[in-house]
Structures are given as structure tokens and as C-alpha cells.
């Protein structure tokens, strides 16, 4: 693949990939990693919850199907705890070094899962997020949007604690994501993720190119 000049516009930018379980996010992340390599673009990919030794232990607690009794406030705070560590230990240093950083889920997931679907107030989640991330909000949230039936069909039958919450919950997750993208369209790129991985990836690159063309350059570090 030949390098395209706009890919340099992603240096020093912080992207979050968001979407319901079964949206095909992981496939798109792998494709973007291969593409970034072909472009000579330094890209750090991290996942949430997790991404650090502490965060991976928090992830195990969060996703363990045995923890059925976990309440939504505890859940939200654990996601934020993992996030706080990830921002300070990995995301900030990489951005300072001029890498593009891609987080597989970030605050957008908490707003959709613990907020829109779980019932916590958006303002409360934002207030806790501000403490956890110290103002390091993503430059862009990419939402891989897919209807709940298609998404559920794509899931591995061995569901984790969050995936097992049922289709009504997951429908509210999707609606929450879409509502957030409508509320703040400049900071969101919505990609129709119901199609084939190659079609989705083509749209993703087109959307990123259009977004980078609207940006002013990152301040030199
Ligand atoms: P994943 O790594 O397969 O995307 O799984 C993470 C699960 O945790 C997924 O079901 C979404 C959920 N989640 C939340 O409920 N809130 C959050 O803040 C994050 C980051 C993930």
C-alpha cells in the first residue's frame, strides 16, 4: 500500500473505537494496525477495560460471569479505575511522543453501558470521568453502529458478564451511542458496521481522511 499524505494528520491524535458487543470493532482495529504500519504511522492500540497490569486485573473482576451481583455504580467506578491507570501509564506518554493512540473503548462505553443502558446519570459519569482521565478526552470517537440482532449473532456463544445482559439491554446501549453521536457530531464518526469488514474499513478510512482534513495541526511537543 502506498503512503497517503493525510495519514500523518493522525500523529498525536487520540481516537476511541466504540460500539456494541459484536460490532466488529476488533477486526477493524487489526486492519487499522496493518494500515498504519504500511503508512509508517506510529500507532499505539490499547484496550479497555485493561491495557495495563492493574487494568487487566480489574478487567477480570468486571467480566467474570460469577460476579452477577455487581451493582452498576461499582461497575462504573471499576471501569474508571482501569481507565485512570491506562491514561497515565500508556496513553499520555504515547501522545506526547507523537504517536496516534487508539483505545478499544473509552468513556463513550461507560456512557452507553452504565449510563443509557444501566441507568446512571450522564452528568455523574462525566464528572467521574473528568477525575479519572484528567481532561484527556478523545479527539474522535468512531462508532461502529450495528443493529442488535446482527451484533448478537456475531458473538461467541461463551458470553462474558456484560455480553450476557440480554437484547433489551444491548438495544439501549446502541441507542445511547447513537444519541451521544447526535449530541456531539463534530467529535463522532459513525460507520455502518453491518456490512462486510472490507466495506466497513473503506468507510472508516474515508471518514478519518475527511476528519483529519478539518483539523488544525497538533502543537509541537
Ligand atoms: P470487550 O473488550 O469485548 O469490548 O469487552 C468489554 C465489555 O465491557 C463490553 O461488554 C463493554 C463493557 N464496557 C462497559 O460496560 N463499560 C465501559 O466503560 C467499558 C470500557 C466497557
PDB file of C-alpha atoms and ligand atoms in Angstrom:
ATOM      1  CA  UNK A   1       0.000   0.000   0.000  1.00  0.00           C
ATOM      2  CA  UNK A   2       1.370   3.452  -0.881  1.00  0.00           C
ATOM      3  CA  UNK A   3       1.544   6.048   1.889  1.00  0.00           C
ATOM      4  CA  UNK A   4      -1.203   8.663   1.692  1.00  0.00           C
ATOM      5  CA  UNK A   5      -0.249  12.179   2.850  1.00  0.00           C
ATOM      6  CA  UNK A   6      -3.262  12.569   5.140  1.00  0.00           C
ATOM      7  CA  UNK A   7      -2.225   9.658   7.400  1.00  0.00           C
ATOM      8  CA  UNK A   8       0.377  11.970   9.012  1.00  0.00           C
ATOM      9  CA  UNK A   9      -2.557  14.050  10.275  1.00  0.00           C
ATOM     10  CA  UNK A  10      -3.282  11.246  12.759  1.00  0.00           C
ATOM     11  CA  UNK A  11       0.022  11.696  14.617  1.00  0.00           C
ATOM     12  CA  UNK A  12      -0.534  12.813  18.198  1.00  0.00           C
ATOM     13  CA  UNK A  13      -4.292  12.212  17.941  1.00  0.00           C
ATOM     14  CA  UNK A  14      -6.348  10.206  20.374  1.00  0.00           C
ATOM     15  CA  UNK A  15      -9.075   8.008  18.853  1.00  0.00           C
ATOM     16  CA  UNK A  16     -11.580   5.806  20.657  1.00  0.00           C
ATOM     17  CA  UNK A  17     -13.318   2.958  18.851  1.00  0.00           C
ATOM     18  CA  UNK A  18     -16.780   2.357  20.233  1.00  0.00           C
ATOM     19  CA  UNK A  19     -19.711   0.104  19.504  1.00  0.00           C
ATOM     20  CA  UNK A  20     -21.992  -2.575  20.875  1.00  0.00           C
ATOM     21  CA  UNK A  21     -20.614  -6.052  21.542  1.00  0.00           C
ATOM     22  CA  UNK A  22     -20.493  -7.789  18.145  1.00  0.00           C
ATOM     23  CA  UNK A  23     -19.931  -4.584  16.166  1.00  0.00           C
ATOM     24  CA  UNK A  24     -16.736  -5.971  14.583  1.00  0.00           C
ATOM     25  CA  UNK A  25     -14.506  -3.386  16.279  1.00  0.00           C
ATOM     26  CA  UNK A  26     -11.642  -5.816  16.845  1.00  0.00           C
ATOM     27  CA  UNK A  27     -11.453  -6.729  13.151  1.00  0.00           C
ATOM     28  CA  UNK A  28     -11.324  -3.042  12.229  1.00  0.00           C
ATOM     29  CA  UNK A  29      -8.598  -2.395  14.801  1.00  0.00           C
ATOM     30  CA  UNK A  30      -6.454  -5.174  13.299  1.00  0.00           C
ATOM     31  CA  UNK A  31      -6.988  -3.695   9.826  1.00  0.00           C
ATOM     32  CA  UNK A  32      -6.105  -0.205  11.017  1.00  0.00           C
ATOM     33  CA  UNK A  33      -2.935  -1.522  12.670  1.00  0.00           C
ATOM     34  CA  UNK A  34      -1.792  -3.126   9.403  1.00  0.00           C
ATOM     35  CA  UNK A  35      -2.687   0.046   7.502  1.00  0.00           C
ATOM     36  CA  UNK A  36      -0.806   2.277   9.978  1.00  0.00           C
ATOM     37  CA  UNK A  37       2.261   0.102   9.573  1.00  0.00           C
ATOM     38  CA  UNK A  38       2.072   0.439   5.795  1.00  0.00           C
ATOM     39  CA  UNK A  39       1.861   4.217   6.228  1.00  0.00           C
ATOM     40  CA  UNK A  40       4.759   4.455   8.692  1.00  0.00           C
ATOM     41  CA  UNK A  41       2.305   5.906  11.216  1.00  0.00           C
ATOM     42  CA  UNK A  42       3.235   5.178  14.851  1.00  0.00           C
ATOM     43  CA  UNK A  43       0.080   3.747  16.432  1.00  0.00           C
ATOM     44  CA  UNK A  44      -0.470   2.556  19.981  1.00  0.00           C
ATOM     45  CA  UNK A  45      -3.538   0.355  20.454  1.00  0.00           C
ATOM     46  CA  UNK A  46      -4.848  -0.161  23.988  1.00  0.00           C
ATOM     47  CA  UNK A  47      -7.951  -1.914  25.211  1.00  0.00           C
ATOM     48  CA  UNK A  48     -10.483  -1.141  27.882  1.00  0.00           C
ATOM     49  CA  UNK A  49     -11.001  -2.314  30.470  1.00  0.00           C
ATOM     50  CA  UNK A  50      -7.349  -3.357  30.763  1.00  0.00           C
ATOM     51  CA  UNK A  51      -4.255  -2.272  28.875  1.00  0.00           C
ATOM     52  CA  UNK A  52      -2.029  -2.186  31.979  1.00  0.00           C
ATOM     53  CA  UNK A  53      -1.162  -4.900  34.535  1.00  0.00           C
ATOM     54  CA  UNK A  54      -3.507  -3.252  37.068  1.00  0.00           C
ATOM     55  CA  UNK A  55      -6.201  -2.677  34.460  1.00  0.00           C
ATOM     56  CA  UNK A  56      -6.100  -6.318  33.298  1.00  0.00           C
ATOM     57  CA  UNK A  57      -6.799  -7.446  36.873  1.00  0.00           C
ATOM     58  CA  UNK A  58      -9.708  -5.013  37.073  1.00  0.00           C
ATOM     59  CA  UNK A  59     -10.928  -6.416  33.727  1.00  0.00           C
ATOM     60  CA  UNK A  60     -11.020  -9.944  35.143  1.00  0.00           C
ATOM     61  CA  UNK A  61     -13.217  -8.740  38.035  1.00  0.00           C
ATOM     62  CA  UNK A  62     -15.526  -6.818  35.699  1.00  0.00           C
ATOM     63  CA  UNK A  63     -16.092  -9.545  33.123  1.00  0.00           C
ATOM     64  CA  UNK A  64     -16.210 -12.577  35.420  1.00  0.00           C
ATOM     65  CA  UNK A  65     -19.676 -14.165  34.956  1.00  0.00           C
ATOM     66  CA  UNK A  66     -19.527 -15.217  38.652  1.00  0.00           C
ATOM     67  CA  UNK A  67     -19.880 -11.543  39.694  1.00  0.00           C
ATOM     68  CA  UNK A  68     -23.546 -11.364  38.795  1.00  0.00           C
ATOM     69  CA  UNK A  69     -24.376  -9.291  41.885  1.00  0.00           C
ATOM     70  CA  UNK A  70     -22.074  -6.389  40.919  1.00  0.00           C
ATOM     71  CA  UNK A  71     -24.055  -3.135  41.061  1.00  0.00           C
ATOM     72  CA  UNK A  72     -23.845  -0.546  38.334  1.00  0.00           C
ATOM     73  CA  UNK A  73     -22.054   2.084  40.473  1.00  0.00           C
ATOM     74  CA  UNK A  74     -19.335  -0.374  41.415  1.00  0.00           C
ATOM     75  CA  UNK A  75     -19.105  -1.347  37.757  1.00  0.00           C
ATOM     76  CA  UNK A  76     -18.767   2.255  36.593  1.00  0.00           C
ATOM     77  CA  UNK A  77     -16.078   3.040  39.170  1.00  0.00           C
ATOM     78  CA  UNK A  78     -14.062  -0.056  38.261  1.00  0.00           C
ATOM     79  CA  UNK A  79     -14.122   0.857  34.552  1.00  0.00           C
ATOM     80  CA  UNK A  80     -12.955   4.339  35.518  1.00  0.00           C
ATOM     81  CA  UNK A  81     -10.213   2.984  37.789  1.00  0.00           C
ATOM     82  CA  UNK A  82      -8.803   0.893  34.960  1.00  0.00           C
ATOM     83  CA  UNK A  83      -9.059   3.942  32.687  1.00  0.00           C
ATOM     84  CA  UNK A  84      -7.246   6.262  35.108  1.00  0.00           C
ATOM     85  CA  UNK A  85      -4.260   3.916  35.160  1.00  0.00           C
ATOM     86  CA  UNK A  86      -4.298   3.458  31.389  1.00  0.00           C
ATOM     87  CA  UNK A  87      -4.320   7.187  30.645  1.00  0.00           C
ATOM     88  CA  UNK A  88      -1.397   7.967  32.906  1.00  0.00           C
ATOM     89  CA  UNK A  89       0.701   4.845  32.213  1.00  0.00           C
ATOM     90  CA  UNK A  90       0.277   4.435  28.458  1.00  0.00           C
ATOM     91  CA  UNK A  91      -1.926   6.937  26.642  1.00  0.00           C
ATOM     92  CA  UNK A  92      -0.354  10.218  27.782  1.00  0.00           C
ATOM     93  CA  UNK A  93       3.275   9.146  27.142  1.00  0.00           C
ATOM     94  CA  UNK A  94       2.446   7.857  23.658  1.00  0.00           C
ATOM     95  CA  UNK A  95       0.591  11.019  22.675  1.00  0.00           C
ATOM     96  CA  UNK A  96       3.441  13.142  23.998  1.00  0.00           C
ATOM     97  CA  UNK A  97       5.842  11.104  21.835  1.00  0.00           C
ATOM     98  CA  UNK A  98       3.726  11.909  18.755  1.00  0.00           C
ATOM     99  CA  UNK A  99       2.020   8.526  18.272  1.00  0.00           C
ATOM    100  CA  UNK A 100      -1.549   8.163  17.293  1.00  0.00           C
ATOM    101  CA  UNK A 101      -3.356   6.361  20.133  1.00  0.00           C
ATOM    102  CA  UNK A 102      -6.350   4.129  19.530  1.00  0.00           C
ATOM    103  CA  UNK A 103      -8.318   2.986  22.532  1.00  0.00           C
ATOM    104  CA  UNK A 104     -10.595  -0.002  22.050  1.00  0.00           C
ATOM    105  CA  UNK A 105     -13.450   1.570  24.109  1.00  0.00           C
ATOM    106  CA  UNK A 106     -13.233   4.594  26.410  1.00  0.00           C
ATOM    107  CA  UNK A 107     -15.660   6.919  28.248  1.00  0.00           C
ATOM    108  CA  UNK A 108     -18.187   6.521  25.403  1.00  0.00           C
ATOM    109  CA  UNK A 109     -18.647   2.894  26.506  1.00  0.00           C
ATOM    110  CA  UNK A 110     -19.416   3.934  30.078  1.00  0.00           C
ATOM    111  CA  UNK A 111     -21.962   6.490  28.861  1.00  0.00           C
ATOM    112  CA  UNK A 112     -23.669   3.830  26.712  1.00  0.00           C
ATOM    113  CA  UNK A 113     -23.447   0.759  29.000  1.00  0.00           C
ATOM    114  CA  UNK A 114     -23.624   2.139  32.543  1.00  0.00           C
ATOM    115  CA  UNK A 115     -25.479   5.324  31.514  1.00  0.00           C
ATOM    116  CA  UNK A 116     -28.027   4.795  28.728  1.00  0.00           C
ATOM    117  CA  UNK A 117     -28.437   1.056  29.404  1.00  0.00           C
ATOM    118  CA  UNK A 118     -27.520   0.856  33.106  1.00  0.00           C
ATOM    119  CA  UNK A 119     -29.432   3.912  34.320  1.00  0.00           C
ATOM    120  CA  UNK A 120     -26.668   6.104  35.782  1.00  0.00           C
ATOM    121  CA  UNK A 121     -26.894   9.822  35.131  1.00  0.00           C
ATOM    122  CA  UNK A 122     -24.772  11.103  32.282  1.00  0.00           C
ATOM    123  CA  UNK A 123     -23.636  14.097  34.359  1.00  0.00           C
ATOM    124  CA  UNK A 124     -22.400  11.772  37.139  1.00  0.00           C
ATOM    125  CA  UNK A 125     -20.441   9.644  34.653  1.00  0.00           C
ATOM    126  CA  UNK A 126     -18.878  12.717  33.072  1.00  0.00           C
ATOM    127  CA  UNK A 127     -17.886  14.094  36.482  1.00  0.00           C
ATOM    128  CA  UNK A 128     -16.153  10.837  37.476  1.00  0.00           C
ATOM    129  CA  UNK A 129     -14.552  10.582  34.031  1.00  0.00           C
ATOM    130  CA  UNK A 130     -13.102  14.050  34.377  1.00  0.00           C
ATOM    131  CA  UNK A 131     -11.337  12.911  37.568  1.00  0.00           C
ATOM    132  CA  UNK A 132     -10.226   9.599  36.030  1.00  0.00           C
ATOM    133  CA  UNK A 133      -8.823  10.946  32.775  1.00  0.00           C
ATOM    134  CA  UNK A 134      -7.742  14.416  33.875  1.00  0.00           C
ATOM    135  CA  UNK A 135      -9.282  16.063  30.823  1.00  0.00           C
ATOM    136  CA  UNK A 136      -7.753  13.666  28.274  1.00  0.00           C
ATOM    137  CA  UNK A 137     -10.932  13.208  26.185  1.00  0.00           C
ATOM    138  CA  UNK A 138     -10.511  11.509  22.801  1.00  0.00           C
ATOM    139  CA  UNK A 139     -10.197  13.779  19.769  1.00  0.00           C
ATOM    140  CA  UNK A 140     -12.606  11.485  17.943  1.00  0.00           C
ATOM    141  CA  UNK A 141     -14.980   8.650  18.858  1.00  0.00           C
ATOM    142  CA  UNK A 142     -15.574   6.240  15.990  1.00  0.00           C
ATOM    143  CA  UNK A 143     -18.887   4.467  16.484  1.00  0.00           C
ATOM    144  CA  UNK A 144     -19.284   1.110  14.720  1.00  0.00           C
ATOM    145  CA  UNK A 145     -23.035   1.028  14.553  1.00  0.00           C
ATOM    146  CA  UNK A 146     -24.898  -2.222  14.037  1.00  0.00           C
ATOM    147  CA  UNK A 147     -28.411  -3.403  14.823  1.00  0.00           C
ATOM    148  CA  UNK A 148     -28.727  -5.562  17.936  1.00  0.00           C
ATOM    149  CA  UNK A 149     -29.840  -8.741  16.125  1.00  0.00           C
ATOM    150  CA  UNK A 150     -26.846  -8.731  13.741  1.00  0.00           C
ATOM    151  CA  UNK A 151     -24.482  -7.914  16.621  1.00  0.00           C
ATOM    152  CA  UNK A 152     -25.798 -10.722  18.844  1.00  0.00           C
ATOM    153  CA  UNK A 153     -25.477 -13.256  16.015  1.00  0.00           C
ATOM    154  CA  UNK A 154     -21.770 -12.403  15.733  1.00  0.00           C
ATOM    155  CA  UNK A 155     -20.952 -13.110  19.409  1.00  0.00           C
ATOM    156  CA  UNK A 156     -19.070 -16.144  20.616  1.00  0.00           C
ATOM    157  CA  UNK A 157     -21.596 -18.403  22.429  1.00  0.00           C
ATOM    158  CA  UNK A 158     -19.408 -18.253  25.574  1.00  0.00           C
ATOM    159  CA  UNK A 159     -20.697 -14.862  26.697  1.00  0.00           C
ATOM    160  CA  UNK A 160     -18.932 -12.750  29.360  1.00  0.00           C
ATOM    161  CA  UNK A 161     -20.853 -10.970  32.150  1.00  0.00           C
ATOM    162  CA  UNK A 162     -21.607  -7.860  30.053  1.00  0.00           C
ATOM    163  CA  UNK A 163     -22.468  -9.760  26.871  1.00  0.00           C
ATOM    164  CA  UNK A 164     -24.999 -11.902  28.779  1.00  0.00           C
ATOM    165  CA  UNK A 165     -27.205  -8.954  29.729  1.00  0.00           C
ATOM    166  CA  UNK A 166     -29.802  -9.659  27.036  1.00  0.00           C
ATOM    167  CA  UNK A 167     -31.064  -7.956  23.911  1.00  0.00           C
ATOM    168  CA  UNK A 168     -33.141  -5.199  25.625  1.00  0.00           C
ATOM    169  CA  UNK A 169     -30.012  -4.017  27.455  1.00  0.00           C
ATOM    170  CA  UNK A 170     -27.950  -4.121  24.262  1.00  0.00           C
ATOM    171  CA  UNK A 171     -30.635  -2.209  22.346  1.00  0.00           C
ATOM    172  CA  UNK A 172     -30.358   0.591  24.950  1.00  0.00           C
ATOM    173  CA  UNK A 173     -26.552   0.514  24.552  1.00  0.00           C
ATOM    174  CA  UNK A 174     -26.926   1.103  20.815  1.00  0.00           C
ATOM    175  CA  UNK A 175     -29.486   3.886  21.307  1.00  0.00           C
ATOM    176  CA  UNK A 176     -27.181   5.510  23.873  1.00  0.00           C
ATOM    177  CA  UNK A 177     -24.281   5.516  21.435  1.00  0.00           C
ATOM    178  CA  UNK A 178     -26.408   6.971  18.637  1.00  0.00           C
ATOM    179  CA  UNK A 179     -27.838   9.670  20.928  1.00  0.00           C
ATOM    180  CA  UNK A 180     -24.344  10.689  22.030  1.00  0.00           C
ATOM    181  CA  UNK A 181     -23.123  10.882  18.413  1.00  0.00           C
ATOM    182  CA  UNK A 182     -26.104  13.112  17.521  1.00  0.00           C
ATOM    183  CA  UNK A 183     -25.428  15.326  20.549  1.00  0.00           C
ATOM    184  CA  UNK A 184     -21.801  15.939  19.567  1.00  0.00           C
ATOM    185  CA  UNK A 185     -21.480  15.203  15.820  1.00  0.00           C
ATOM    186  CA  UNK A 186     -18.149  17.027  15.357  1.00  0.00           C
ATOM    187  CA  UNK A 187     -16.373  14.637  17.723  1.00  0.00           C
ATOM    188  CA  UNK A 188     -18.023  11.483  16.318  1.00  0.00           C
ATOM    189  CA  UNK A 189     -17.656   9.425  13.174  1.00  0.00           C
ATOM    190  CA  UNK A 190     -20.461   6.895  12.717  1.00  0.00           C
ATOM    191  CA  UNK A 191     -19.684   3.923  10.483  1.00  0.00           C
ATOM    192  CA  UNK A 192     -22.314   1.407   9.349  1.00  0.00           C
ATOM    193  CA  UNK A 193     -20.806  -1.808  10.747  1.00  0.00           C
ATOM    194  CA  UNK A 194     -23.485  -4.183   9.463  1.00  0.00           C
ATOM    195  CA  UNK A 195     -21.619  -4.711   6.170  1.00  0.00           C
ATOM    196  CA  UNK A 196     -18.518  -6.755   5.268  1.00  0.00           C
ATOM    197  CA  UNK A 197     -15.233  -5.977   7.094  1.00  0.00           C
ATOM    198  CA  UNK A 198     -13.667  -4.599   3.882  1.00  0.00           C
ATOM    199  CA  UNK A 199     -16.606  -2.285   3.194  1.00  0.00           C
ATOM    200  CA  UNK A 200     -16.555  -1.054   6.791  1.00  0.00           C
ATOM    201  CA  UNK A 201     -12.811  -0.431   6.620  1.00  0.00           C
ATOM    202  CA  UNK A 202     -13.120   1.556   3.379  1.00  0.00           C
ATOM    203  CA  UNK A 203     -15.707   3.800   5.069  1.00  0.00           C
ATOM    204  CA  UNK A 204     -13.546   4.115   8.164  1.00  0.00           C
ATOM    205  CA  UNK A 205     -10.569   5.379   6.145  1.00  0.00           C
ATOM    206  CA  UNK A 206     -12.771   7.781   4.182  1.00  0.00           C
ATOM    207  CA  UNK A 207     -14.219   9.147   7.414  1.00  0.00           C
ATOM    208  CA  UNK A 208     -10.794   9.538   9.026  1.00  0.00           C
ATOM    209  CA  UNK A 209      -9.455  11.313   5.965  1.00  0.00           C
ATOM    210  CA  UNK A 210     -12.369  13.762   5.969  1.00  0.00           C
ATOM    211  CA  UNK A 211     -11.922  14.341   9.708  1.00  0.00           C
ATOM    212  CA  UNK A 212      -8.151  14.966   9.520  1.00  0.00           C
ATOM    213  CA  UNK A 213      -8.697  17.458   6.693  1.00  0.00           C
ATOM    214  CA  UNK A 214     -10.769  19.589   9.092  1.00  0.00           C
ATOM    215  CA  UNK A 215      -8.155  19.578  11.889  1.00  0.00           C
ATOM    216  CA  UNK A 216      -5.605  22.192  12.753  1.00  0.00           C
ATOM    217  CA  UNK A 217      -2.069  20.787  13.269  1.00  0.00           C
ATOM    218  CA  UNK A 218      -1.132  19.257  16.661  1.00  0.00           C
ATOM    219  CA  UNK A 219       1.046  21.660  18.677  1.00  0.00           C
ATOM    220  CA  UNK A 220       4.716  20.602  18.585  1.00  0.00           C
ATOM    221  CA  UNK A 221       5.696  18.631  21.688  1.00  0.00           C
TER     222      UNK A 221
HETATM  223  P1  LIG B   1     -14.659  -6.007  25.055  1.00  0.00           P
HETATM  224  O1  LIG B   1     -13.229  -5.923  25.431  1.00  0.00           O
HETATM  225  O2  LIG B   1     -15.058  -7.297  24.461  1.00  0.00           O
HETATM  226  O3  LIG B   1     -15.109  -4.847  24.254  1.00  0.00           O
HETATM  227  O4  LIG B   1     -15.454  -6.092  26.427  1.00  0.00           O
HETATM  228  C1  LIG B   1     -15.602  -5.129  27.337  1.00  0.00           C
HETATM  229  C2  LIG B   1     -17.023  -5.208  27.865  1.00  0.00           C
HETATM  230  O5  LIG B   1     -17.164  -4.227  28.879  1.00  0.00           O
HETATM  231  C3  LIG B   1     -18.071  -4.894  26.804  1.00  0.00           C
HETATM  232  O6  LIG B   1     -19.222  -5.690  27.029  1.00  0.00           O
HETATM  233  C4  LIG B   1     -18.428  -3.459  27.088  1.00  0.00           C
HETATM  234  C5  LIG B   1     -18.207  -3.325  28.553  1.00  0.00           C
HETATM  235  N1  LIG B   1     -17.819  -1.973  28.999  1.00  0.00           N
HETATM  236  C6  LIG B   1     -18.683  -1.256  29.799  1.00  0.00           C
HETATM  237  O7  LIG B   1     -19.764  -1.734  30.128  1.00  0.00           O
HETATM  238  N2  LIG B   1     -18.286  -0.016  30.228  1.00  0.00           N
HETATM  239  C7  LIG B   1     -17.076   0.530  29.914  1.00  0.00           C
HETATM  240  O8  LIG B   1     -16.760   1.660  30.333  1.00  0.00           O
HETATM  241  C8  LIG B   1     -16.176  -0.240  29.077  1.00  0.00           C
HETATM  242  C9  LIG B   1     -14.830   0.311  28.718  1.00  0.00           C
HETATM  243  C10 LIG B   1     -16.582  -1.479  28.649  1.00  0.00           C
END
